[in-house]
PDB file of C-alpha atoms in Angstrom:
ATOM      1  CA  UNK A   1       0.000   0.000   0.000  1.00  0.00           C
ATOM      2  CA  UNK A   2       0.843   3.666  -0.014  1.00  0.00           C
ATOM      3  CA  UNK A   3       2.528   5.387   2.914  1.00  0.00           C
ATOM      4  CA  UNK A   4       2.244   9.112   3.680  1.00  0.00           C
ATOM      5  CA  UNK A   5       5.551  10.858   3.030  1.00  0.00           C
ATOM      6  CA  UNK A   6       7.113  14.300   2.934  1.00  0.00           C
ATOM      7  CA  UNK A   7      10.098  15.296   0.807  1.00  0.00           C
ATOM      8  CA  UNK A   8      11.770  18.677   0.477  1.00  0.00           C
ATOM      9  CA  UNK A   9      15.086  20.024  -0.638  1.00  0.00           C
ATOM     10  CA  UNK A  10      17.069  22.558  -2.586  1.00  0.00           C
ATOM     11  CA  UNK A  11      19.265  21.639  -5.546  1.00  0.00           C
ATOM     12  CA  UNK A  12      21.391  23.762  -7.852  1.00  0.00           C
ATOM     13  CA  UNK A  13      23.866  23.103 -10.662  1.00  0.00           C
ATOM     14  CA  UNK A  14      25.945  25.835 -12.304  1.00  0.00           C
ATOM     15  CA  UNK A  15      27.675  25.150 -15.642  1.00  0.00           C
ATOM     16  CA  UNK A  16      29.703  28.312 -16.448  1.00  0.00           C
ATOM     17  CA  UNK A  17      30.532  29.160 -20.049  1.00  0.00           C
ATOM     18  CA  UNK A  18      34.158  29.921 -19.200  1.00  0.00           C
ATOM     19  CA  UNK A  19      36.185  26.665 -18.970  1.00  0.00           C
ATOM     20  CA  UNK A  20      38.335  28.199 -16.223  1.00  0.00           C
ATOM     21  CA  UNK A  21      35.308  28.540 -13.923  1.00  0.00           C
ATOM     22  CA  UNK A  22      34.392  25.099 -12.538  1.00  0.00           C
ATOM     23  CA  UNK A  23      30.957  23.548 -12.525  1.00  0.00           C
ATOM     24  CA  UNK A  24      29.444  23.391  -9.050  1.00  0.00           C
ATOM     25  CA  UNK A  25      26.572  21.293  -7.708  1.00  0.00           C
ATOM     26  CA  UNK A  26      24.892  21.261  -4.329  1.00  0.00           C
ATOM     27  CA  UNK A  27      21.805  19.512  -2.988  1.00  0.00           C
ATOM     28  CA  UNK A  28      20.376  19.299   0.528  1.00  0.00           C
ATOM     29  CA  UNK A  29      17.205  17.351   1.228  1.00  0.00           C
ATOM     30  CA  UNK A  30      14.902  15.955   3.917  1.00  0.00           C
ATOM     31  CA  UNK A  31      12.618  12.909   3.741  1.00  0.00           C
ATOM     32  CA  UNK A  32       9.956  11.750   6.164  1.00  0.00           C
ATOM     33  CA  UNK A  33       7.799   8.615   5.915  1.00  0.00           C
ATOM     34  CA  UNK A  34       4.942   7.579   8.197  1.00  0.00           C
ATOM     35  CA  UNK A  35       4.891   3.807   8.659  1.00  0.00           C
ATOM     36  CA  UNK A  36       1.659   1.801   8.790  1.00  0.00           C
ATOM     37  CA  UNK A  37       1.834   1.691  12.606  1.00  0.00           C
ATOM     38  CA  UNK A  38       2.103   5.475  12.823  1.00  0.00           C
ATOM     39  CA  UNK A  39       5.823   5.725  13.547  1.00  0.00           C
ATOM     40  CA  UNK A  40       7.778   8.299  11.548  1.00  0.00           C
ATOM     41  CA  UNK A  41      11.098   7.603   9.830  1.00  0.00           C
ATOM     42  CA  UNK A  42      13.134  10.647   8.772  1.00  0.00           C
ATOM     43  CA  UNK A  43      16.544  11.364   7.305  1.00  0.00           C
ATOM     44  CA  UNK A  44      18.635  14.103   5.726  1.00  0.00           C
ATOM     45  CA  UNK A  45      20.979  13.871   2.763  1.00  0.00           C
ATOM     46  CA  UNK A  46      22.992  16.074   0.471  1.00  0.00           C
ATOM     47  CA  UNK A  47      26.354  17.499  -0.399  1.00  0.00           C
ATOM     48  CA  UNK A  48      28.385  20.023  -2.365  1.00  0.00           C
ATOM     49  CA  UNK A  49      30.939  19.133  -5.051  1.00  0.00           C
ATOM     50  CA  UNK A  50      33.163  20.852  -7.612  1.00  0.00           C
ATOM     51  CA  UNK A  51      33.865  19.814 -11.213  1.00  0.00           C
ATOM     52  CA  UNK A  52      36.649  21.877 -12.788  1.00  0.00           C
ATOM     53  CA  UNK A  53      37.675  21.599 -16.428  1.00  0.00           C
ATOM     54  CA  UNK A  54      41.235  22.503 -15.482  1.00  0.00           C
ATOM     55  CA  UNK A  55      42.902  21.951 -12.133  1.00  0.00           C
ATOM     56  CA  UNK A  56      43.719  24.956  -9.976  1.00  0.00           C
ATOM     57  CA  UNK A  57      45.115  23.623  -6.706  1.00  0.00           C
ATOM     58  CA  UNK A  58      44.560  26.885  -4.852  1.00  0.00           C
ATOM     59  CA  UNK A  59      40.853  26.765  -5.762  1.00  0.00           C
ATOM     60  CA  UNK A  60      40.590  23.108  -4.771  1.00  0.00           C
ATOM     61  CA  UNK A  61      42.136  23.784  -1.364  1.00  0.00           C
ATOM     62  CA  UNK A  62      39.849  26.772  -0.763  1.00  0.00           C
ATOM     63  CA  UNK A  63      36.750  24.778  -1.740  1.00  0.00           C
ATOM     64  CA  UNK A  64      37.550  21.806   0.489  1.00  0.00           C
ATOM     65  CA  UNK A  65      38.778  23.876   3.440  1.00  0.00           C
ATOM     66  CA  UNK A  66      35.556  25.885   3.471  1.00  0.00           C
ATOM     67  CA  UNK A  67      33.465  22.705   3.527  1.00  0.00           C
ATOM     68  CA  UNK A  68      35.717  21.197   6.196  1.00  0.00           C
ATOM     69  CA  UNK A  69      35.246  24.244   8.417  1.00  0.00           C
ATOM     70  CA  UNK A  70      31.464  23.862   8.119  1.00  0.00           C
ATOM     71  CA  UNK A  71      31.679  20.184   9.082  1.00  0.00           C
ATOM     72  CA  UNK A  72      34.193  20.721  11.895  1.00  0.00           C
ATOM     73  CA  UNK A  73      31.747  22.978  13.756  1.00  0.00           C
ATOM     74  CA  UNK A  74      29.740  19.841  14.499  1.00  0.00           C
ATOM     75  CA  UNK A  75      32.162  16.894  14.517  1.00  0.00           C
ATOM     76  CA  UNK A  76      35.764  16.574  13.329  1.00  0.00           C
ATOM     77  CA  UNK A  77      34.993  13.104  11.966  1.00  0.00           C
ATOM     78  CA  UNK A  78      32.387  14.331   9.490  1.00  0.00           C
ATOM     79  CA  UNK A  79      34.521  15.966   6.789  1.00  0.00           C
ATOM     80  CA  UNK A  80      36.902  13.024   6.151  1.00  0.00           C
ATOM     81  CA  UNK A  81      33.961  10.606   6.208  1.00  0.00           C
ATOM     82  CA  UNK A  82      31.815  12.627   3.811  1.00  0.00           C
ATOM     83  CA  UNK A  83      34.749  13.632   1.600  1.00  0.00           C
ATOM     84  CA  UNK A  84      35.486   9.940   0.970  1.00  0.00           C
ATOM     85  CA  UNK A  85      31.779   9.247   0.455  1.00  0.00           C
ATOM     86  CA  UNK A  86      31.728  12.000  -2.184  1.00  0.00           C
ATOM     87  CA  UNK A  87      34.787  10.610  -3.992  1.00  0.00           C
ATOM     88  CA  UNK A  88      33.256   7.135  -3.978  1.00  0.00           C
ATOM     89  CA  UNK A  89      29.773   8.242  -5.028  1.00  0.00           C
ATOM     90  CA  UNK A  90      30.715  10.458  -7.994  1.00  0.00           C
ATOM     91  CA  UNK A  91      32.706   7.679  -9.619  1.00  0.00           C
ATOM     92  CA  UNK A  92      32.213   6.902 -13.311  1.00  0.00           C
ATOM     93  CA  UNK A  93      32.996   3.194 -13.204  1.00  0.00           C
ATOM     94  CA  UNK A  94      33.189   2.639 -16.958  1.00  0.00           C
ATOM     95  CA  UNK A  95      35.737   5.480 -17.241  1.00  0.00           C
ATOM     96  CA  UNK A  96      37.714   4.771 -14.080  1.00  0.00           C
ATOM     97  CA  UNK A  97      37.520   8.408 -13.016  1.00  0.00           C
ATOM     98  CA  UNK A  98      35.512  10.722 -10.763  1.00  0.00           C
ATOM     99  CA  UNK A  99      33.100  13.297 -12.117  1.00  0.00           C
ATOM    100  CA  UNK A 100      35.070  16.069 -10.403  1.00  0.00           C
ATOM    101  CA  UNK A 101      37.365  16.819  -7.472  1.00  0.00           C
ATOM    102  CA  UNK A 102      34.661  16.079  -4.924  1.00  0.00           C
ATOM    103  CA  UNK A 103      33.583  17.893  -1.808  1.00  0.00           C
ATOM    104  CA  UNK A 104      31.195  16.302   0.692  1.00  0.00           C
ATOM    105  CA  UNK A 105      28.295  13.892   0.248  1.00  0.00           C
ATOM    106  CA  UNK A 106      26.058  12.021   2.724  1.00  0.00           C
ATOM    107  CA  UNK A 107      22.703  10.274   2.838  1.00  0.00           C
ATOM    108  CA  UNK A 108      20.310   8.600   5.296  1.00  0.00           C
ATOM    109  CA  UNK A 109      21.568  10.811   8.141  1.00  0.00           C
ATOM    110  CA  UNK A 110      19.181  10.338  11.094  1.00  0.00           C
ATOM    111  CA  UNK A 111      21.254  10.760  14.255  1.00  0.00           C
ATOM    112  CA  UNK A 112      21.980  11.987  16.862  1.00  0.00           C
ATOM    113  CA  UNK A 113      18.749  14.051  16.696  1.00  0.00           C
ATOM    114  CA  UNK A 114      16.675  15.794  14.049  1.00  0.00           C
ATOM    115  CA  UNK A 115      17.587  19.273  15.319  1.00  0.00           C
ATOM    116  CA  UNK A 116      21.314  18.499  15.487  1.00  0.00           C
ATOM    117  CA  UNK A 117      21.364  17.043  11.974  1.00  0.00           C
ATOM    118  CA  UNK A 118      19.346  20.003  10.708  1.00  0.00           C
ATOM    119  CA  UNK A 119      21.885  22.410  12.186  1.00  0.00           C
ATOM    120  CA  UNK A 120      24.672  20.481  10.446  1.00  0.00           C
ATOM    121  CA  UNK A 121      22.850  20.590   7.101  1.00  0.00           C
ATOM    122  CA  UNK A 122      22.298  24.340   7.501  1.00  0.00           C
ATOM    123  CA  UNK A 123      26.019  24.844   8.139  1.00  0.00           C
ATOM    124  CA  UNK A 124      26.819  22.930   4.944  1.00  0.00           C
ATOM    125  CA  UNK A 125      24.274  24.924   2.934  1.00  0.00           C
ATOM    126  CA  UNK A 126      25.618  28.229   4.264  1.00  0.00           C
ATOM    127  CA  UNK A 127      29.104  27.188   3.092  1.00  0.00           C
ATOM    128  CA  UNK A 128      28.025  26.987  -0.569  1.00  0.00           C
ATOM    129  CA  UNK A 129      28.455  30.695  -1.351  1.00  0.00           C
ATOM    130  CA  UNK A 130      31.824  31.213   0.400  1.00  0.00           C
ATOM    131  CA  UNK A 131      33.288  27.992  -1.035  1.00  0.00           C
ATOM    132  CA  UNK A 132      32.341  28.774  -4.646  1.00  0.00           C
ATOM    133  CA  UNK A 133      31.702  32.455  -5.376  1.00  0.00           C
ATOM    134  CA  UNK A 134      35.326  33.552  -4.727  1.00  0.00           C
ATOM    135  CA  UNK A 135      36.422  31.038  -7.379  1.00  0.00           C
ATOM    136  CA  UNK A 136      33.901  32.446  -9.857  1.00  0.00           C
ATOM    137  CA  UNK A 137      35.046  36.024  -9.237  1.00  0.00           C
ATOM    138  CA  UNK A 138      38.673  34.977  -9.604  1.00  0.00           C
ATOM    139  CA  UNK A 139      38.262  33.360 -13.031  1.00  0.00           C
ATOM    140  CA  UNK A 140      35.116  34.736 -14.677  1.00  0.00           C
ATOM    141  CA  UNK A 141      37.116  37.120 -16.872  1.00  0.00           C
ATOM    142  CA  UNK A 142      39.900  34.673 -17.760  1.00  0.00           C
ATOM    143  CA  UNK A 143      40.526  34.364 -21.477  1.00  0.00           C
ATOM    144  CA  UNK A 144      40.286  30.916 -23.090  1.00  0.00           C
ATOM    145  CA  UNK A 145      41.095  29.267 -26.389  1.00  0.00           C
ATOM    146  CA  UNK A 146      38.888  27.160 -28.671  1.00  0.00           C
ATOM    147  CA  UNK A 147      40.955  24.127 -27.587  1.00  0.00           C
ATOM    148  CA  UNK A 148      40.191  24.822 -23.925  1.00  0.00           C
ATOM    149  CA  UNK A 149      36.496  25.192 -24.755  1.00  0.00           C
ATOM    150  CA  UNK A 150      36.591  21.834 -26.556  1.00  0.00           C
ATOM    151  CA  UNK A 151      38.116  20.168 -23.495  1.00  0.00           C
ATOM    152  CA  UNK A 152      35.337  21.658 -21.371  1.00  0.00           C
ATOM    153  CA  UNK A 153      32.764  20.115 -23.712  1.00  0.00           C
ATOM    154  CA  UNK A 154      34.452  16.710 -23.460  1.00  0.00           C
ATOM    155  CA  UNK A 155      34.455  16.937 -19.647  1.00  0.00           C
ATOM    156  CA  UNK A 156      30.794  17.845 -19.713  1.00  0.00           C
ATOM    157  CA  UNK A 157      30.213  14.659 -21.656  1.00  0.00           C
ATOM    158  CA  UNK A 158      31.524  12.819 -18.596  1.00  0.00           C
ATOM    159  CA  UNK A 159      29.146  14.823 -16.413  1.00  0.00           C
ATOM    160  CA  UNK A 160      26.250  13.661 -18.585  1.00  0.00           C
ATOM    161  CA  UNK A 161      27.422  10.052 -18.410  1.00  0.00           C
ATOM    162  CA  UNK A 162      27.509  10.038 -14.616  1.00  0.00           C
ATOM    163  CA  UNK A 163      24.150  11.741 -14.177  1.00  0.00           C
ATOM    164  CA  UNK A 164      22.301   9.492 -16.613  1.00  0.00           C
ATOM    165  CA  UNK A 165      23.991   6.190 -15.749  1.00  0.00           C
ATOM    166  CA  UNK A 166      24.766   6.328 -12.025  1.00  0.00           C
ATOM    167  CA  UNK A 167      23.102   9.221 -10.193  1.00  0.00           C
ATOM    168  CA  UNK A 168      20.501   7.973  -7.709  1.00  0.00           C
ATOM    169  CA  UNK A 169      18.483  11.182  -7.830  1.00  0.00           C
ATOM    170  CA  UNK A 170      18.127  11.058 -11.596  1.00  0.00           C
ATOM    171  CA  UNK A 171      17.122   7.392 -11.536  1.00  0.00           C
ATOM    172  CA  UNK A 172      14.622   7.992  -8.726  1.00  0.00           C
ATOM    173  CA  UNK A 173      13.075  10.931 -10.566  1.00  0.00           C
ATOM    174  CA  UNK A 174      12.746   9.157 -13.897  1.00  0.00           C
ATOM    175  CA  UNK A 175      11.034   6.200 -12.199  1.00  0.00           C
ATOM    176  CA  UNK A 176       8.517   8.434 -10.391  1.00  0.00           C
ATOM    177  CA  UNK A 177       5.113   8.433 -12.174  1.00  0.00           C
ATOM    178  CA  UNK A 178       4.011  11.857 -13.365  1.00  0.00           C
ATOM    179  CA  UNK A 179       7.383  13.484 -12.713  1.00  0.00           C
ATOM    180  CA  UNK A 180       8.568  16.566 -14.588  1.00  0.00           C
ATOM    181  CA  UNK A 181      11.342  15.245 -16.806  1.00  0.00           C
ATOM    182  CA  UNK A 182      12.761  18.711 -17.462  1.00  0.00           C
ATOM    183  CA  UNK A 183      13.215  19.265 -13.726  1.00  0.00           C
ATOM    184  CA  UNK A 184      14.961  15.915 -13.322  1.00  0.00           C
ATOM    185  CA  UNK A 185      17.359  16.635 -16.179  1.00  0.00           C
ATOM    186  CA  UNK A 186      18.088  20.198 -15.045  1.00  0.00           C
ATOM    187  CA  UNK A 187      21.516  19.106 -13.837  1.00  0.00           C
ATOM    188  CA  UNK A 188      22.778  18.447 -17.365  1.00  0.00           C
ATOM    189  CA  UNK A 189      24.860  21.025 -19.257  1.00  0.00           C
ATOM    190  CA  UNK A 190      23.276  22.712 -22.260  1.00  0.00           C
ATOM    191  CA  UNK A 191      26.047  21.400 -24.519  1.00  0.00           C
ATOM    192  CA  UNK A 192      28.488  18.495 -24.353  1.00  0.00           C
ATOM    193  CA  UNK A 193      30.699  16.536 -26.742  1.00  0.00           C
ATOM    194  CA  UNK A 194      32.271  13.129 -27.201  1.00  0.00           C
ATOM    195  CA  UNK A 195      35.408  12.274 -29.206  1.00  0.00           C
ATOM    196  CA  UNK A 196      36.266   8.684 -30.072  1.00  0.00           C
ATOM    197  CA  UNK A 197      39.139   7.321 -27.912  1.00  0.00           C
ATOM    198  CA  UNK A 198      40.286  10.800 -26.946  1.00  0.00           C
ATOM    199  CA  UNK A 199      43.431  10.995 -24.811  1.00  0.00           C
ATOM    200  CA  UNK A 200      45.154  14.278 -23.955  1.00  0.00           C
ATOM    201  CA  UNK A 201      48.942  14.623 -24.429  1.00  0.00           C
ATOM    202  CA  UNK A 202      51.124  13.584 -21.494  1.00  0.00           C
ATOM    203  CA  UNK A 203      52.154  16.398 -19.110  1.00  0.00           C
ATOM    204  CA  UNK A 204      49.400  18.647 -20.504  1.00  0.00           C
ATOM    205  CA  UNK A 205      46.952  20.643 -18.365  1.00  0.00           C
ATOM    206  CA  UNK A 206      44.254  18.273 -19.571  1.00  0.00           C
ATOM    207  CA  UNK A 207      46.238  15.235 -18.413  1.00  0.00           C
ATOM    208  CA  UNK A 208      46.806  16.946 -15.050  1.00  0.00           C
ATOM    209  CA  UNK A 209      43.108  17.089 -14.180  1.00  0.00           C
ATOM    210  CA  UNK A 210      42.621  13.494 -15.337  1.00  0.00           C
ATOM    211  CA  UNK A 211      45.285  12.305 -12.887  1.00  0.00           C
ATOM    212  CA  UNK A 212      43.386  13.874  -9.981  1.00  0.00           C
ATOM    213  CA  UNK A 213      40.063  12.472 -11.187  1.00  0.00           C
ATOM    214  CA  UNK A 214      41.562   8.986 -11.266  1.00  0.00           C
ATOM    215  CA  UNK A 215      43.392   9.361  -7.939  1.00  0.00           C
ATOM    216  CA  UNK A 216      41.545  11.675  -5.506  1.00  0.00           C
ATOM    217  CA  UNK A 217      43.730  13.923  -3.340  1.00  0.00           C
ATOM    218  CA  UNK A 218      43.576  15.101   0.247  1.00  0.00           C
ATOM    219  CA  UNK A 219      43.251  18.862  -0.253  1.00  0.00           C
ATOM    220  CA  UNK A 220      43.257  20.046   3.351  1.00  0.00           C
ATOM    221  CA  UNK A 221      46.428  18.507   4.883  1.00  0.00           C
TER     222      UNK A 221
END
């Protein structure tokens, strides 16, 4: 039978035109289900992650440190746990690489109490602007070449692959009767590209980001 439920959240994806400004995604959500016997099950989930076209280590450190500071206000164990969860979740298995350089990700969080978890989620949500906007301001006027734009389009192809093949939210939405397909697919970039068996030259800036996507780094120590 059907069970009464409540679901709410906020989700945003930004795909900048400039390949030197990274894509950023965040989502924070709350679910509540009333069981047949009247008991209520609830949990929070969410995260914030960064997907650069080109690696800028200073930006990566800033992004992760800001998220770590938000987590550390509540428990020092949270950032390393949710950073690893993010690296593991946004993994494109058929490519052997991550979608981006990660951030934090968690799901089914229902302890120690609803108010304490809610305060943690609010801290994470409030960290979105300070972790990302300084990076946008730093690079939004950077010049770029047609070759750099092409690499951005190829990386966005990987973004599409992850979201359509592996992302739980996309799968859940597409399987929900009467859902708005356009809303479910809002996370996809407007344009993307695929090149057959494309491999960037060794020691190139393109190869540099691939190395990090294949072998996630600890950005805060």
